[in-house]
Short mmCIF file of C-alpha atoms in Angstrom, two decimals:
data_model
loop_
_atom_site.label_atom_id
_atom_site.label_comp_id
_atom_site.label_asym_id
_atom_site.label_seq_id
_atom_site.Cartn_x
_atom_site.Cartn_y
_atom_site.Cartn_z
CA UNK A 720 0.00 0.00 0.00
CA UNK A 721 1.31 3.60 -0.78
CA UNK A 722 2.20 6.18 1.70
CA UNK A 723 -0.09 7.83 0.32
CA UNK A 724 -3.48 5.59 0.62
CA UNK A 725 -1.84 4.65 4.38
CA UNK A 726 -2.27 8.85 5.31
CA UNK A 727 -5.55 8.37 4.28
CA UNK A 728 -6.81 5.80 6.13
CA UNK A 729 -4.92 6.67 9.48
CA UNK A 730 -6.38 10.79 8.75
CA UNK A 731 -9.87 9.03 8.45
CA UNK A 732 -9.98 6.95 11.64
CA UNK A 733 -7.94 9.50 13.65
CA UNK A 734 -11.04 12.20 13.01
CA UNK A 735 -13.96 9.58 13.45
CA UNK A 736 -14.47 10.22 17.16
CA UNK A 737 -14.23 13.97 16.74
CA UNK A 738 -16.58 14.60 13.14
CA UNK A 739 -19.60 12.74 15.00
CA UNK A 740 -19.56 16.34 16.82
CA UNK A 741 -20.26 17.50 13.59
CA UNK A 742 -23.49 15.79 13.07
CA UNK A 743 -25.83 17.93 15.53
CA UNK A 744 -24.23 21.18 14.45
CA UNK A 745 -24.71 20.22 10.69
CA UNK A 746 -28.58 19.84 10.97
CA UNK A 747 -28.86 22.52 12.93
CA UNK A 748 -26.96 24.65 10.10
CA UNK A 749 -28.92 23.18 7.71
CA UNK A 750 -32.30 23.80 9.36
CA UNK A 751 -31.76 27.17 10.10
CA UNK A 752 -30.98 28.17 6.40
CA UNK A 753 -34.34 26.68 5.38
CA UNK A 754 -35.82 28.63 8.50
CA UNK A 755 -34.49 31.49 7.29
CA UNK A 756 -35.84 31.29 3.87
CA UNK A 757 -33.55 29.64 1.90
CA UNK A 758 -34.63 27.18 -0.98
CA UNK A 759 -33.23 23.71 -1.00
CA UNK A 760 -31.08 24.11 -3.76
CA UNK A 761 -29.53 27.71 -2.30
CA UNK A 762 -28.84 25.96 1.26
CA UNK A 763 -27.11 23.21 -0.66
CA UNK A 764 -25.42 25.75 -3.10
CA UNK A 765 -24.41 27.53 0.21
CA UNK A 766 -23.24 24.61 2.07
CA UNK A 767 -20.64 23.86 -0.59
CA UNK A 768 -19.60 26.57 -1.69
CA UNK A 769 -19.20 28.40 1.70
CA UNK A 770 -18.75 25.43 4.01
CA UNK A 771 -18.14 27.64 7.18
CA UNK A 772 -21.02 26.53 9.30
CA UNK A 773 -20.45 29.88 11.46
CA UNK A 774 -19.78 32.24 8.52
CA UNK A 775 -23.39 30.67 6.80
CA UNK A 776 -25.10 30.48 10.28
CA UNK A 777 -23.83 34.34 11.39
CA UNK A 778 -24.51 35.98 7.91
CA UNK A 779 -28.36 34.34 7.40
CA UNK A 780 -29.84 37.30 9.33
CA UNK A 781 -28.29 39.71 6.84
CA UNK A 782 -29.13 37.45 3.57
CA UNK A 783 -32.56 38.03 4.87
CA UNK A 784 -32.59 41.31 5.42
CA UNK A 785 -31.18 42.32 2.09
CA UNK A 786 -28.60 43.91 4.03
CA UNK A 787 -25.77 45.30 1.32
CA UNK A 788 -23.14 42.17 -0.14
CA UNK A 789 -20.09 44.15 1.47
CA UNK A 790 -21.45 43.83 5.00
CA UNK A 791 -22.32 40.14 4.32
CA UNK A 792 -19.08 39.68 3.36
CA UNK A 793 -16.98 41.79 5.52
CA UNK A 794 -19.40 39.81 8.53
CA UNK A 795 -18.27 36.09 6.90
CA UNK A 796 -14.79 37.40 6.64
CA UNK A 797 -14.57 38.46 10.50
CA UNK A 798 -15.59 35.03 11.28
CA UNK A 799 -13.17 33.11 9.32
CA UNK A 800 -10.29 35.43 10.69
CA UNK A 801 -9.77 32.51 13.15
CA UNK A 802 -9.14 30.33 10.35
CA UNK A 803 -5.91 32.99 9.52
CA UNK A 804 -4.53 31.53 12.46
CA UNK A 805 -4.97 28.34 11.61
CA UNK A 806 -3.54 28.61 8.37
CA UNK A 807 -0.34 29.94 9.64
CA UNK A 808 -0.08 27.88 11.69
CA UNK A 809 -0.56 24.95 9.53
CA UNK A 810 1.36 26.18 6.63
CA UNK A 811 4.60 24.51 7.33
CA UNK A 812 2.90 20.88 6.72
CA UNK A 813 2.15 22.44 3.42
CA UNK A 814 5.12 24.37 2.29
CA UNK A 815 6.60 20.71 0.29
CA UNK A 816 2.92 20.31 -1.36
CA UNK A 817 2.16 21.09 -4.60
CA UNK A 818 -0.35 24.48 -5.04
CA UNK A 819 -3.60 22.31 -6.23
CA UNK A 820 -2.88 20.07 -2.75
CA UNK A 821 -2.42 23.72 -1.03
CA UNK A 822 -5.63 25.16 -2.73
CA UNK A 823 -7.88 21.90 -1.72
CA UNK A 824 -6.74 22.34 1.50
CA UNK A 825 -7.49 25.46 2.12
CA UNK A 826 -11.08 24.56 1.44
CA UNK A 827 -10.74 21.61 3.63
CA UNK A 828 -9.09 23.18 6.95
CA UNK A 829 -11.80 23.61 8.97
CA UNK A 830 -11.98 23.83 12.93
CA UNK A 831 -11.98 19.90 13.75
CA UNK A 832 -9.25 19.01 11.15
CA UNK A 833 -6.96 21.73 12.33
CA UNK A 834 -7.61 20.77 16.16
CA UNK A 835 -7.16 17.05 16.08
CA UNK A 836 -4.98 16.85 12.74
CA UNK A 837 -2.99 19.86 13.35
CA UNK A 838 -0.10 18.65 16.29
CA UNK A 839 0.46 15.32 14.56
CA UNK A 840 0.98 16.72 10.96
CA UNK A 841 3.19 19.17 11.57
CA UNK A 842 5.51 16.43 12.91
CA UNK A 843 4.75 13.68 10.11
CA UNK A 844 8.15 13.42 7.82
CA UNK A 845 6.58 12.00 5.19
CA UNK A 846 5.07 14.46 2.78
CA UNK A 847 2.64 11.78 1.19
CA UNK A 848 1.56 10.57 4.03
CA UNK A 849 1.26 13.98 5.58
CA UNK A 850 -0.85 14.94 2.83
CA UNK A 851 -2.67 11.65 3.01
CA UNK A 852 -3.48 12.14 6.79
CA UNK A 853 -4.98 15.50 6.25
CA UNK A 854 -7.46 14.19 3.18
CA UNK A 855 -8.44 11.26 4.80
CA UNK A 856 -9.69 13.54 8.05
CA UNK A 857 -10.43 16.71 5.53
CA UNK A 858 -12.55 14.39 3.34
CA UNK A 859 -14.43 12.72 6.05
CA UNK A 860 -15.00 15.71 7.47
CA UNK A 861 -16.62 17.15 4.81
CA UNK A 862 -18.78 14.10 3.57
CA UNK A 863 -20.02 14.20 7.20
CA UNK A 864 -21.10 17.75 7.45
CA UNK A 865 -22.61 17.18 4.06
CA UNK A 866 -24.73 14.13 4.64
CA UNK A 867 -25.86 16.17 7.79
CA UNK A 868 -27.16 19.27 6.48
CA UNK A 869 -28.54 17.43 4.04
CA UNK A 870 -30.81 15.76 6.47
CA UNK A 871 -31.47 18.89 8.45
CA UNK A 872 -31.77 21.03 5.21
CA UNK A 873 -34.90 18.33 3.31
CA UNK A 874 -36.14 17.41 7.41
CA UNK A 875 -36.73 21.08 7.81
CA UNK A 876 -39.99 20.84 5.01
CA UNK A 877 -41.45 18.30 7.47
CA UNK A 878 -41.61 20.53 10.48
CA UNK A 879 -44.24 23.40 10.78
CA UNK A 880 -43.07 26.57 10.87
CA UNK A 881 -43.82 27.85 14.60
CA UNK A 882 -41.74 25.78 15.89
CA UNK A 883 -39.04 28.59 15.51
CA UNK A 884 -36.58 26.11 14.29
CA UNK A 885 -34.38 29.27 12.98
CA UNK A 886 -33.41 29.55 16.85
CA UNK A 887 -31.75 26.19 16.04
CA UNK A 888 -28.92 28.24 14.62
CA UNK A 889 -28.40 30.84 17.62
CA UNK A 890 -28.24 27.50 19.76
CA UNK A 891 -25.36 25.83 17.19
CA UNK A 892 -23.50 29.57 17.59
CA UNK A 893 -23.69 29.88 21.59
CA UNK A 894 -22.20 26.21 21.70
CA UNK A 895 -19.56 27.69 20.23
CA UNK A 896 -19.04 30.62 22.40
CA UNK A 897 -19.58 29.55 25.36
CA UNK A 898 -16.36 27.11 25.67
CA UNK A 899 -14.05 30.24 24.12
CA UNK A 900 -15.35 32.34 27.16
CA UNK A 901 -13.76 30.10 29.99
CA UNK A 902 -10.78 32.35 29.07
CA UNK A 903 -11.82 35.63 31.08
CA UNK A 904 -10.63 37.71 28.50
CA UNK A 905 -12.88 36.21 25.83
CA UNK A 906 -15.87 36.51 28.20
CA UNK A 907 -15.11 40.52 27.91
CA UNK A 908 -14.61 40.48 24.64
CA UNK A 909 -17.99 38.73 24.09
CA UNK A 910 -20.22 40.86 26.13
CA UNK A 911 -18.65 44.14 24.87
CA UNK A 912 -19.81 43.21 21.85
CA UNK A 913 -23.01 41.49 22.77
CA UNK A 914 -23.86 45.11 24.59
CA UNK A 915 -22.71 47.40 21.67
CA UNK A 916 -24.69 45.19 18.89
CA UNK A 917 -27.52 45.91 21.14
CA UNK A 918 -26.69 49.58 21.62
CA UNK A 919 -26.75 50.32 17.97
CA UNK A 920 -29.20 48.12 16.39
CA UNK A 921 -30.63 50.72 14.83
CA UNK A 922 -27.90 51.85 12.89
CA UNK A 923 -28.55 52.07 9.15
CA UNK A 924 -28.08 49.07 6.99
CA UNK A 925 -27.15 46.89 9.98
CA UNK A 926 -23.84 48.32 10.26
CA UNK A 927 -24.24 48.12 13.91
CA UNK A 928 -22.85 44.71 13.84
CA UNK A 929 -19.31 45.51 12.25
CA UNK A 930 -19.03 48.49 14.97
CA UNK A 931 -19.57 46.35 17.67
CA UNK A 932 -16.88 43.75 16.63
CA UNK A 933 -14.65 46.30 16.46
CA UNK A 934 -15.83 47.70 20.37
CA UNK A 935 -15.55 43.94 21.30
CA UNK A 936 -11.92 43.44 19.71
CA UNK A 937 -10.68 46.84 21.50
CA UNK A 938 -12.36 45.50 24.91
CA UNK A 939 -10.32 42.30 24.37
CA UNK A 940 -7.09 43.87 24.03
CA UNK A 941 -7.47 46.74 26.74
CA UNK A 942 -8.49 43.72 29.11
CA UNK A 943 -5.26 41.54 28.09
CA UNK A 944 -2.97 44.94 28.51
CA UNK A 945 -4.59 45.36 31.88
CA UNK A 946 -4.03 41.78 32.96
CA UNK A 947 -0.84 41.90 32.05
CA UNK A 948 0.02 45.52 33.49
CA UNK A 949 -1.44 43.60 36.58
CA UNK A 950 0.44 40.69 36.79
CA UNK A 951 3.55 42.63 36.24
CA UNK A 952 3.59 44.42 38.96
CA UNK A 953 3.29 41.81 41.09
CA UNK B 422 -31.30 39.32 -11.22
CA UNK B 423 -33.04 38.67 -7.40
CA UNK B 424 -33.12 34.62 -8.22
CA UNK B 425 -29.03 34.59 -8.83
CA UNK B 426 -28.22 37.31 -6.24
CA UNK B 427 -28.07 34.87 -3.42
CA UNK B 428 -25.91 32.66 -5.73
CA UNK B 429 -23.55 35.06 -6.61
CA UNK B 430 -22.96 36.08 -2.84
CA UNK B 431 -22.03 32.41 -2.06
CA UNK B 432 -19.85 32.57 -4.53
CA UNK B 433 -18.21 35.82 -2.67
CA UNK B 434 -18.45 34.17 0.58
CA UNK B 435 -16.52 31.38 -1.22
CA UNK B 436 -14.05 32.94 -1.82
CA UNK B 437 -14.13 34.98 1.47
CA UNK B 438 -13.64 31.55 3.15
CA UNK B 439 -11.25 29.72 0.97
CA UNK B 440 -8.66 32.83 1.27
CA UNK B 441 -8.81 33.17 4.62
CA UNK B 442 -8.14 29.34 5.42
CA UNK B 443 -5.66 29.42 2.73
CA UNK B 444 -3.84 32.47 3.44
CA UNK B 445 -0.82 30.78 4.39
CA UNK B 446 -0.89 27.49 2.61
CA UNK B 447 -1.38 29.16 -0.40
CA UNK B 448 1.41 32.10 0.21
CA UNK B 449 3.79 29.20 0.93
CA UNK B 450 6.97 29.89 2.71
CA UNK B 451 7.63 33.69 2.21
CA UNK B 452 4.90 34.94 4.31
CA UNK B 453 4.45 34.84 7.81
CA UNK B 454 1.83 36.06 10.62
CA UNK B 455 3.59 38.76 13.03
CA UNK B 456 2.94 37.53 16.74
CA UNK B 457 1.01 41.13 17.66
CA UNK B 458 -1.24 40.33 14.72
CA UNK B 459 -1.92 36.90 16.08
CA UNK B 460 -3.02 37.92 19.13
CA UNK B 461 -5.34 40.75 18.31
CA UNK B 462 -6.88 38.06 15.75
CA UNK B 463 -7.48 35.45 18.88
CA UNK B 464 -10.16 37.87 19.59
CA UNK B 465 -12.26 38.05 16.49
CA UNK B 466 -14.15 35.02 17.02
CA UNK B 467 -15.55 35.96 20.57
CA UNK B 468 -16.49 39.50 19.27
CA UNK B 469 -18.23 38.73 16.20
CA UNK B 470 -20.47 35.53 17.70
CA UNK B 471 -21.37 37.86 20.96
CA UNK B 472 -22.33 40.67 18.46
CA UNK B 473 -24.22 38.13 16.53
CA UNK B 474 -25.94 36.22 19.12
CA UNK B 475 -27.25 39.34 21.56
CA UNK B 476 -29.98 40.98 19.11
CA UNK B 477 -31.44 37.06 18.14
CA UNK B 478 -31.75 36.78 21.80
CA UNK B 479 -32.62 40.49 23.05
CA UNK B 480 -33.91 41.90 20.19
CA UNK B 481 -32.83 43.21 16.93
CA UNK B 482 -33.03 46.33 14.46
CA UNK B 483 -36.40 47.95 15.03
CA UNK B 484 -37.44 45.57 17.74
CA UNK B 485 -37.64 47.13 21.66
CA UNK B 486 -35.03 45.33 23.54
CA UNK B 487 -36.46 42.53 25.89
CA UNK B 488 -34.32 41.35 28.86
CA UNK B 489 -37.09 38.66 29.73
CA UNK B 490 -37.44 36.92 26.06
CA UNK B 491 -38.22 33.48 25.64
CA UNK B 492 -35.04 33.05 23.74
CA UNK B 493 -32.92 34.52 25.85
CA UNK B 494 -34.26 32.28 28.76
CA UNK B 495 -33.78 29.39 26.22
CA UNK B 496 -29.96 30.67 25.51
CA UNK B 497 -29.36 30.78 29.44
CA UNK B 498 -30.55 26.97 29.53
CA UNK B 499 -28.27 26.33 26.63
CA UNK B 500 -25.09 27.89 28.43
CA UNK B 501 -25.66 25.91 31.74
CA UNK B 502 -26.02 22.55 29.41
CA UNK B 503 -23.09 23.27 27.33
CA UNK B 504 -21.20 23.67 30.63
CA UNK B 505 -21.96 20.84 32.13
CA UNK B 506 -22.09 18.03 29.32
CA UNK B 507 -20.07 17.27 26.35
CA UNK B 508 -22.95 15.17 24.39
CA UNK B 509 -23.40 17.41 21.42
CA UNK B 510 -27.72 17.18 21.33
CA UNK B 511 -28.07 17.93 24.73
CA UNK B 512 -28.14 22.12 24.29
CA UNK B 513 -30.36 21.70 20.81
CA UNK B 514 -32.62 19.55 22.70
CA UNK B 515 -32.64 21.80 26.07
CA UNK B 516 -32.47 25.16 23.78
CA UNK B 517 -35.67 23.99 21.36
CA UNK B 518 -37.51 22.20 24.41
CA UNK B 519 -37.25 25.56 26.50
CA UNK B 520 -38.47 27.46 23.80
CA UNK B 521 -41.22 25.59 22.41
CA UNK B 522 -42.29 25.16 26.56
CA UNK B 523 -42.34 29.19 27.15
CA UNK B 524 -43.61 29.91 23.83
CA UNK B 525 -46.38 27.24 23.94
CA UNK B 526 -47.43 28.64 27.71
CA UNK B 527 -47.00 32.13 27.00
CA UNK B 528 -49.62 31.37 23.80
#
């Protein structure tokens, strides 16, 4: 067997355990597209093309609202700033790959890859095998989330409409968040922004939510500063 | 023109997504993130879901703000579940049933 087809097989069993925490989170993403308004074939054309359950769940209020394409976009791009991280920090397992391997994974990188795959790659030798390792958990990743949506995305038709499934989506958000804020500073950061998005809901073209990033992001690093001023002077 | 706009912003957000994962896979070796940089970006996530999640729960553009919503009672049963267990349909299950239960009482 090949280096290559070996990657792939350890990748794939290494992320089983982990991607069936996909599963929830991808019917929930799916049914709150279709809550939202979306047609079948847009959620699935979403789904694919985005695949960035937080990006699509985080920018369906705005799709709705008609609110302008640069918002929508500049509000996808501040949630996939995490993923800048990730990809720099992942970019040495890459740098011996050819740019189509690079591109794919790009589009494959998402949180659970880079969290269970990302230690263990970054010390493989092997380049095939590295490579192999990431498609295998990259691929079963994404067939995963796929086959979930899906079932969340055609279920949704089934369920009548005040049942407010469309909450399903703030639920699959907060799981995310509320992890992140055991770290104090992420707890500030959070409910600056929470308070400011509140604070100017009103502004024009829901523009309030960009400003209140930005309040939450300053809140973040005035905390850390403090902490830090604090701890020195002990 | 209103049937492909949708499809044409996925196609954006595409693109939005696959450059931002691929920033530095794509770049290769001769670009790398300054350490400041990386920790002012540790922040983004936090501020853009709590800016996201607050008017869904409190209320949004237009709407009075509502400190007693059923959804923000729902979101508070969510956080306590999501702290205590690691099964990954408890705080859909606890977050829908709490809903449904006030909405379905309050009529």
């Amino acid at each position: 067997m090949s280096t290559l087809r070996m990657g792939l097989r350890e990748g794939g069993r290494e992320i089983l355990a982990f991607s069936l925490g996909l599963v929830p989170w991808a019917i929930a993403t799916g049914i709150a597209m279709r809550a939202s308004g979306l047609s079948i074939g847009e959620s699935l054309a979403m789904n694919v093309l985005v695949f960035a359950a937080t990006a699509q769940l985080g920018t369906l209020p705005l799709l709705v609202s008609e609110a302008p394409v640069w918002l929508i976009l500049a509000t996808a791009a501040i949630l996939n700033l995490r993923f800048v991280i990730y990809s720099a920090a992942m970019a040495p397992a890459f740098h011996d790959q050819p740019w189509a391997r690079r591109a794919l994974g790009s589009y494959l990188l998402v949180d659970v890859v880079f969290l269970v795959q990302g230690p263990g790659l970054l010390q493989e030798q092997d380049a095939q095998r590295r490579w192999g390792r990431f498609l295998g958990a990259g691929l079963w990743c994404w067939g995963t989330w796929q086959i979930a949506s899906l079932v969340g995305i055609v279920g949704a038709s089934w369920v009548p409409e005040h049942w407010s499934l469309g909450f399903m989506g703030t639920i699959a958000l907060l799981v995310l968040l509320v992890p992140m804020c055991r770290e104090r500073v992420m707890l500030v950061t959070a409910l600056a922004a929470g308070a400011s998005a509140l604070l100017l809901r009103d502004l024009p073209l829901r523009t309030g939510v960009i400003a209140a990033v930005i309040v939450g992001l300053v809140a973040g690093y005035l905390f850390e500063r403090r902490q830090q001023g604090v701890a020195r002077e002990r | 023109m209103g049937e492909w706009r949708l499809y044409g912003i996925f196609a954006l957000m595409f693109f939005a997504t696959w450059l931002t994962r691929g920033a530095f896979l794509l770049a290769g070796e001769r670009v790398r993130l300054p350490a400041g940089m990386q920790r002012f970006l540790r922040f983004a996530p936090a501020a853009a879901l709590g800016a996201l999640i607050a008017p869904e729960l409190v209320g949004g553009t237009g709407q009075p703000l509502d400190f007693l919503s059923p959804r923000l009672v729902a979101a508070a049963a969510v956080v306590l579940v999501v702290l205590r267990w690691r099964n990954p349909w408890v705080p859909f299950l606890a977050g829908m049933g709490v809903l449904l239960a006030l909405q379905h009482l309050g009529g």
